[in-house]
C-alpha atoms as one frame of an Amber mdcrd trajectory, in Angstrom:
protein
   0.015  -0.113   0.043   1.549   3.291  -1.033   1.411   6.522   1.028   0.703
   9.949  -0.997   1.511  13.259   0.356   0.028  15.972  -1.843   1.487  19.414
  -2.490  -0.390  22.022  -4.119   1.304  24.062  -6.774  -0.335  26.353  -9.315
   0.511  26.998 -12.743   1.501  30.463 -14.135  -1.498  32.561 -15.061  -1.016
  32.172 -18.630  -0.434  28.452 -18.448  -2.974  25.988 -19.702  -3.692  24.224
 -16.285  -4.706  26.627 -13.372  -3.664  24.199 -10.437  -2.064  20.980  -9.947
  -0.506  18.604  -7.641   2.878  16.997  -6.555   2.228  13.495  -5.375   4.956
  11.637  -3.483   4.821   7.934  -3.557   6.702   6.081  -1.143   6.473   2.796
   0.715   4.592   2.592   4.038   7.778   2.954   6.256  10.644   4.688   4.188
  12.703   4.807   7.442  12.459   1.292   7.921  13.344   0.567   4.372  16.374
   2.745   4.743  17.343   0.980   7.980  17.146  -2.362   6.089  19.229  -0.902
   3.197  21.745   0.273   5.743  22.709  -3.237   6.549  22.674  -4.511   2.900
  24.820  -1.716   1.244  28.684  -1.002   1.946  29.618   1.031   4.905  31.200
   4.435   4.585  34.874   2.945   4.853  34.209   0.602   1.985  32.689   3.525
   0.002  35.876   5.357   0.487  37.837   2.367  -0.785  36.003   1.980  -4.248
  35.993   5.690  -4.784  39.792   5.473  -4.821  39.933   4.972  -8.532  40.700
   7.046 -11.703  38.203   9.820 -12.628  37.370  11.939 -15.848  36.920  15.025
 -13.710  40.056  16.208 -12.054  38.241  17.253  -8.979  34.613  16.555  -7.791
  34.068  20.238  -6.922  31.216  22.270  -7.897  29.734  25.641  -7.291  26.594
  26.013  -4.682  24.219  29.148  -5.212  21.601  30.072  -2.604  17.994  31.207
  -4.070  16.200  33.725  -2.070  12.439  33.719  -2.488   9.977  36.551  -2.134
   6.440  36.907  -3.058   5.038  39.568  -5.145   2.029  40.986  -3.271   1.162
  43.025  -6.185   0.223  39.858  -8.323  -2.756  37.837  -7.754  -3.232  34.047
  -8.376  -1.788  32.101  -5.654   1.525  30.425  -5.007   2.680  30.139  -8.777
   6.157  30.827  -9.933   4.830  33.699 -11.860   3.960  35.351  -8.392   7.434
  34.547  -6.967  10.721  36.760  -7.263  14.108  35.156  -6.977  17.501  36.373
  -6.068  20.833  34.454  -6.389  23.454  34.581  -3.797  26.398  32.942  -5.692
  28.606  32.855  -2.668  26.234  31.821   0.310  27.650  31.029   3.880  27.554
  27.337   4.008  29.478  24.738   6.389  28.850  25.502  10.041  26.369  28.279
   9.115  23.960  25.885   7.558  23.970  23.903  10.894  23.603  26.904  13.107
  21.456  29.130  11.219  17.709  29.003  11.713  16.380  29.845   8.176  14.319
  33.030   8.265  13.765  33.815   4.794  12.370  31.457   2.291  15.326  29.991
   0.129  16.741  26.903  -1.276  20.256  25.966  -2.691  21.288  24.967  -6.185
  24.302  22.626  -6.929  25.540  24.217 -10.217  26.670  21.209 -11.883  25.661
  22.897 -15.021  28.922  24.683 -15.079  31.030  21.659 -15.049  31.780  21.736
 -18.957  30.436  23.942 -21.860  28.936  20.738 -23.708  29.306  17.833 -21.061
  27.564  18.930 -17.793  25.209  18.288 -15.030  24.424  14.448 -14.333  25.869
  13.438 -17.755  29.402  14.683 -16.467  28.886  12.877 -13.276  27.980   9.507
 -14.732  30.858   9.712 -17.261  33.214  10.690 -14.587  33.138   7.196 -13.406
  32.518   5.396 -16.936  35.188   7.053 -19.037  38.203   5.579 -17.164  36.667
   2.357 -17.164  36.646   2.470 -21.096  40.151   3.833 -21.177  41.602   1.361
 -18.746  39.886  -1.508 -20.873  41.333  -0.235 -24.126  37.925   0.315 -25.658
  37.911   1.542 -29.131  34.314   2.125 -29.828  31.317   3.280 -27.861  27.714
   2.535 -28.768  24.730   4.329 -26.998  21.396   5.752 -27.643  18.824   8.484
 -26.915  16.231  11.012 -28.137  16.871  13.217 -31.178  18.104  15.929 -28.657
  19.729  13.540 -26.154  22.140  15.410 -23.798  23.494  11.987 -23.012  24.404
  11.189 -26.489  26.086  14.464 -27.041  28.005  14.100 -23.701  29.275  10.563
 -24.707  30.132  11.883 -28.385  32.348  14.962 -27.049  33.996  13.065 -24.366
  34.844  10.090 -26.547  36.189  12.519 -29.140  38.465  13.971 -26.756  40.055
  10.850 -25.622  40.281   9.310 -29.219  37.461   6.863 -28.978  34.919   6.710
 -31.771  31.386   7.029 -30.544  28.247   5.459 -32.401  24.808   7.171 -31.382
  21.420   5.625 -32.158  18.769   8.452 -31.899  15.175   7.794 -31.844  13.001
   9.254 -34.727  13.860  11.327 -37.807  16.695  13.760 -38.493  15.510  17.145
 -38.224  15.710  19.444 -41.246  17.974  21.771 -39.149  20.340  20.537 -36.666
  20.259  22.357 -33.482  21.333  22.005 -29.798  22.442  18.614 -28.785  21.489
  17.007 -31.879  23.891  19.285 -33.879  26.520  18.357 -31.310  26.266  14.809
 -31.502  26.514  15.039 -35.273  29.524  17.104 -35.067  31.476  14.880 -32.601
  29.970  11.387 -33.169  28.560   8.887 -35.736  25.013   9.230 -35.735  22.026
   7.044 -37.096  18.483   7.619 -36.668  16.271   4.537 -35.711  12.537   4.195
 -36.032  10.621   4.388 -32.855   9.467   0.771 -33.251  12.893  -0.443 -33.378
  13.932   1.800 -30.636  11.430   0.534 -28.310  13.564  -2.737 -28.067  16.513
  -0.739 -26.792  18.648  -3.586 -25.543  18.417  -5.570 -28.821  19.037  -2.672
 -30.899  22.270  -1.591 -29.110  23.461  -4.987 -28.998  22.898  -5.550 -32.746
  24.484  -2.382 -33.680  27.427  -2.973 -31.666  27.983  -6.327 -33.214  28.010
  -4.509 -36.685  30.461  -1.959 -35.478  32.683  -4.894 -33.902  32.440  -6.801
 -37.114  33.888 -10.557 -37.242  37.096  -9.828 -35.450  35.985  -7.512 -32.564
  34.458  -8.032 -29.260  31.530  -6.389 -27.640  31.218  -5.695 -23.820  28.735
  -4.069 -21.392  29.780  -1.740 -18.712  28.995  -4.309 -15.988  31.479  -6.875
 -18.000  34.380  -4.194 -18.076  33.762  -3.060 -14.513  33.681  -6.589 -13.299
  36.954  -7.611 -15.317  38.842  -4.407 -13.807  37.704  -4.698 -10.298  38.673
  -8.401 -10.078  42.261  -6.961  -9.689  41.349  -5.184  -6.424  38.335  -3.388
  -4.964  37.980  -0.232  -6.700  41.440  -0.291  -8.281  42.072  -0.271 -11.919
  44.565  -2.469 -13.618  46.337  -2.054 -16.855  45.974  -5.523 -17.929  44.391
  -5.898 -21.098  43.267  -9.446 -22.377  45.734 -10.691 -25.127  42.790 -11.953
 -27.099  41.600  -8.354 -27.545  44.829  -6.359 -28.048  44.417  -6.230 -31.599
  40.932  -6.203 -32.206  38.243  -3.714 -31.725  36.727  -3.663 -28.402  33.060
  -2.055 -28.460  31.407  -0.888 -25.290  27.531  -0.400 -24.964  26.347   2.401
 -22.549  22.864   2.282 -21.894  20.264   4.978 -22.492  21.226   8.162 -20.117
  24.096   5.946 -18.844  21.734   4.009 -16.856  24.588   1.664 -15.651  25.381
   0.683 -12.133  29.063   1.788 -12.712  27.717   5.226 -13.654  26.371   5.297
 -10.033  30.009   5.824  -8.790  30.280   9.189 -10.196  27.121  10.411  -8.328
  28.499   8.905  -5.066  31.753  10.967  -5.430  29.535  13.993  -5.821  27.544
  13.098  -2.605  30.803  12.438  -0.694  32.010  15.922  -1.735  28.969  17.700
  -0.758  28.984  15.826   2.621  32.328  17.637   3.376  32.101  19.655   6.558
  32.752  23.112   4.973  29.659  22.358   2.637  26.610  20.576   3.882  28.185
  18.221   6.273  27.277  14.844   7.388  24.520  15.784  10.192  22.439  18.466
   8.410  18.842  17.174   7.403  18.618  18.026   3.569  15.789  17.498   1.102
  17.412  16.716  -2.072  15.416  17.600  -5.234  16.357  16.046  -8.614  14.698
  15.802 -12.073  14.606  12.279 -13.195  14.961  11.022 -16.845  16.276   7.482
 -16.392  16.228   8.070 -12.542  19.961   6.951 -12.187  21.143  10.085 -10.581
  18.521  10.131  -7.988  19.020   6.674  -7.118  22.932   7.302  -6.965  22.215
  10.251  -4.463  19.787   7.625  -2.391  22.573   4.956  -2.404  25.145   7.454
  -1.316  23.280   9.077   1.306  22.675   5.526   3.051  26.248   4.478   2.423
  27.677   7.589   3.887  25.179   7.667   6.720  23.698  10.903   5.752  20.318
  12.183   6.981  19.442  13.248   3.383  15.965  12.626   1.887  16.166  12.426
  -1.839  13.270  13.417  -4.005  13.078  12.897  -7.622  10.487  14.692 -10.075
   9.721  11.864 -12.603   9.812  12.845 -16.389   9.711   9.908 -18.629   7.942
   6.657 -16.904   5.395   5.851 -14.278   6.082   5.551 -10.643   6.036   1.653
 -10.944   8.661   2.011 -13.693  11.095   4.072 -11.619  10.604   2.049  -8.658
  11.646  -1.096 -10.802  14.657   0.861 -12.150  15.762   1.618  -8.642  15.347
  -1.850  -7.658  17.419  -3.123 -10.751  20.336  -0.558 -10.281  20.420  -1.346
  -6.379  20.963  -4.894  -7.219  23.569  -4.267  -9.797  25.202  -1.894  -7.657
  25.342  -4.670  -4.909  26.519  -7.274  -7.407  29.445  -5.096  -8.833  30.587
  -3.393  -5.652  29.330  -4.501  -2.328  30.339  -8.319  -2.737  33.915  -6.939
  -3.685  34.384  -4.699  -0.554  32.312  -6.512   2.179  32.626  -9.892   3.858
  28.994  -9.811   4.392  26.785 -11.759   1.652  23.925  -9.581   0.479  20.527
 -10.720  -0.841  17.339  -8.896  -1.981  16.993  -5.452  -3.466  14.509  -3.287
  -1.866  13.717   0.005  -3.499  12.653   2.766  -1.203  15.726   5.177  -1.235
  14.030   7.778  -3.611  10.860   9.590  -3.094   9.444   9.519  -6.629   7.030
  12.511  -7.507   4.714  13.185 -10.228   5.608  16.475 -11.884   3.406  19.553
 -11.334   1.550  18.902 -14.817   1.989  15.539 -16.383   2.502  15.152 -19.975
   4.197  13.221 -22.713   7.983  13.234 -22.318   9.595  16.080 -24.143   6.524
  18.292 -24.388   6.191  21.550 -22.849   3.230  23.791 -22.053   2.416  27.317
 -22.531   4.032  29.773 -20.015   6.736  27.482 -19.060   9.309  29.146 -21.427
   8.377  32.615 -19.872   8.913  30.946 -16.430  12.426  30.119 -17.557  13.278
  33.417 -18.912  12.040  35.125 -15.634  14.313  32.779 -13.731  17.313  33.451
 -16.095  16.778  37.225 -15.776  16.521  37.410 -12.025  19.235  34.842 -11.172
  21.300  34.288 -14.024  20.660  30.689 -14.011  19.380  28.789 -17.142  16.937
  26.094 -16.597  14.916  24.144 -19.463  11.170  23.407 -19.276  11.613  19.618
 -19.968  13.858  18.661 -17.053  15.181  21.373 -14.725  12.126  23.502 -14.287
  10.221  20.506 -12.739  12.997  20.260  -9.990  13.013  24.273  -9.506   9.304
  24.252  -8.994   9.288  21.717  -6.149  12.483  23.253  -4.609  10.664  26.721
  -4.637   7.632  25.331  -3.088   9.629  23.275  -0.219  11.930  26.026   0.045
   9.065  28.123   1.513   7.494  25.342   3.494  10.086  22.887   5.040  12.125
  23.363   8.020  14.950  21.211   6.553  17.497  22.765   3.969  16.250  22.343
   0.435  18.915  21.481  -2.313  18.523  21.221  -5.968  20.755  19.500  -8.338
  21.113  21.397 -11.485  21.293  18.557 -13.927  22.417  20.672 -16.838  20.740
  20.193 -20.307  20.453  23.669 -21.076  21.457  23.175 -24.815  18.178  21.438
 -25.225  16.622  24.975 -25.241  17.762  25.216 -28.858  16.086  22.225 -29.958
  12.801  23.201 -28.083  12.899  26.523 -29.794  12.903  24.836 -33.200  10.096
  22.385 -32.068   7.842  24.721 -30.275   8.494  27.920 -32.284   5.149  29.723
 -31.365   6.123  29.296 -27.565   9.315  31.177 -28.293   7.998  33.724 -30.410
   6.005  35.221 -27.577   9.414  36.200 -25.936  10.295  38.049 -29.259   6.625
  39.736 -29.233   7.102  40.844 -25.548   9.707  43.069 -26.584   8.376  44.138
 -29.828   5.170  45.338 -28.251
């Protein structure tokens, strides 16, 4: 039986929906589930062991901003974002200040992972932080992955592979657009793009494997990331070896990365971020936080949940679902927890682990559900308002959903609210191409 907690949030006045609801779906006893998982996941000392490895990012550092919220009493219509004003403090006092300060003004923090790299940023950079060294240490020559036409993940893989001398093969869903823009343009410039009919794309695993075998040809080898991680980790917990199988030295080695880098090995990049944020001079290990994340595949949110439990942090992770149902995300959570245990906990702990209970993440329906990738009237203007008031660019498909919830909880909750900016801002170019009428309203505003 699922408990649901409702949070009311209204649509901007020029939106299509006047009011809507966030619904939190969680187990009947989330605290009990977390206690169970604590005994079934590696402890902090083991996490430190398998985080001592090669990384793509030189450091895990990221900037943190604090967004102050105020209401515009001159505007009518309830608690929607159009009636709120935002002020960005780019250098907030954190560390001990977070613990001692009893918040008097509504606010929330934003982890600015959108600034990590001009083209490879946000959660895409965090996942590849762990994955890229695995590819390099395994002497991979080619990478096959997939995504939507404007996939930030596909573009990130293409850029990162090109920077390291690897060839990327990107299977994009749907038809090639008449004009290449945004992430689609970046993917095409840096990688080898093939457009795949939606009927074929629906069978992703089969599609990826078939294409990887075509790339490998008769003399090459195809590997999953789990295969590569297991091979490297067999030389020591969390330690990479330069050993290369003699059978593959002169052959193509083709690695498959799942859609959105939804692989257990990618979770380590998220855990590295969690460990960084839990340092005493940042959010620390004792402060209760509500972590807000927009969920595409859900991998980032699950990684945060695992990291919080493994490091013993009193953090509650809430993910706004965008591309699947509550049940779908819970199944994804169960699968990734199971894969994570298999890949890492059995290597680093003497305890034999069984079972795979979801419950680390509170999955939340977005304010106004819609087909993935669609935007609604008024959302572009809200993104514009936030950009002008804070200097932070968010997009209406992903990060606007997290910003909305963080804004609401930042006014209501006693705990500190932290939104992870998952990047994806280049997607605005593709949206402007697809939803011309919504973006023309920005032009009309200044012409009037």
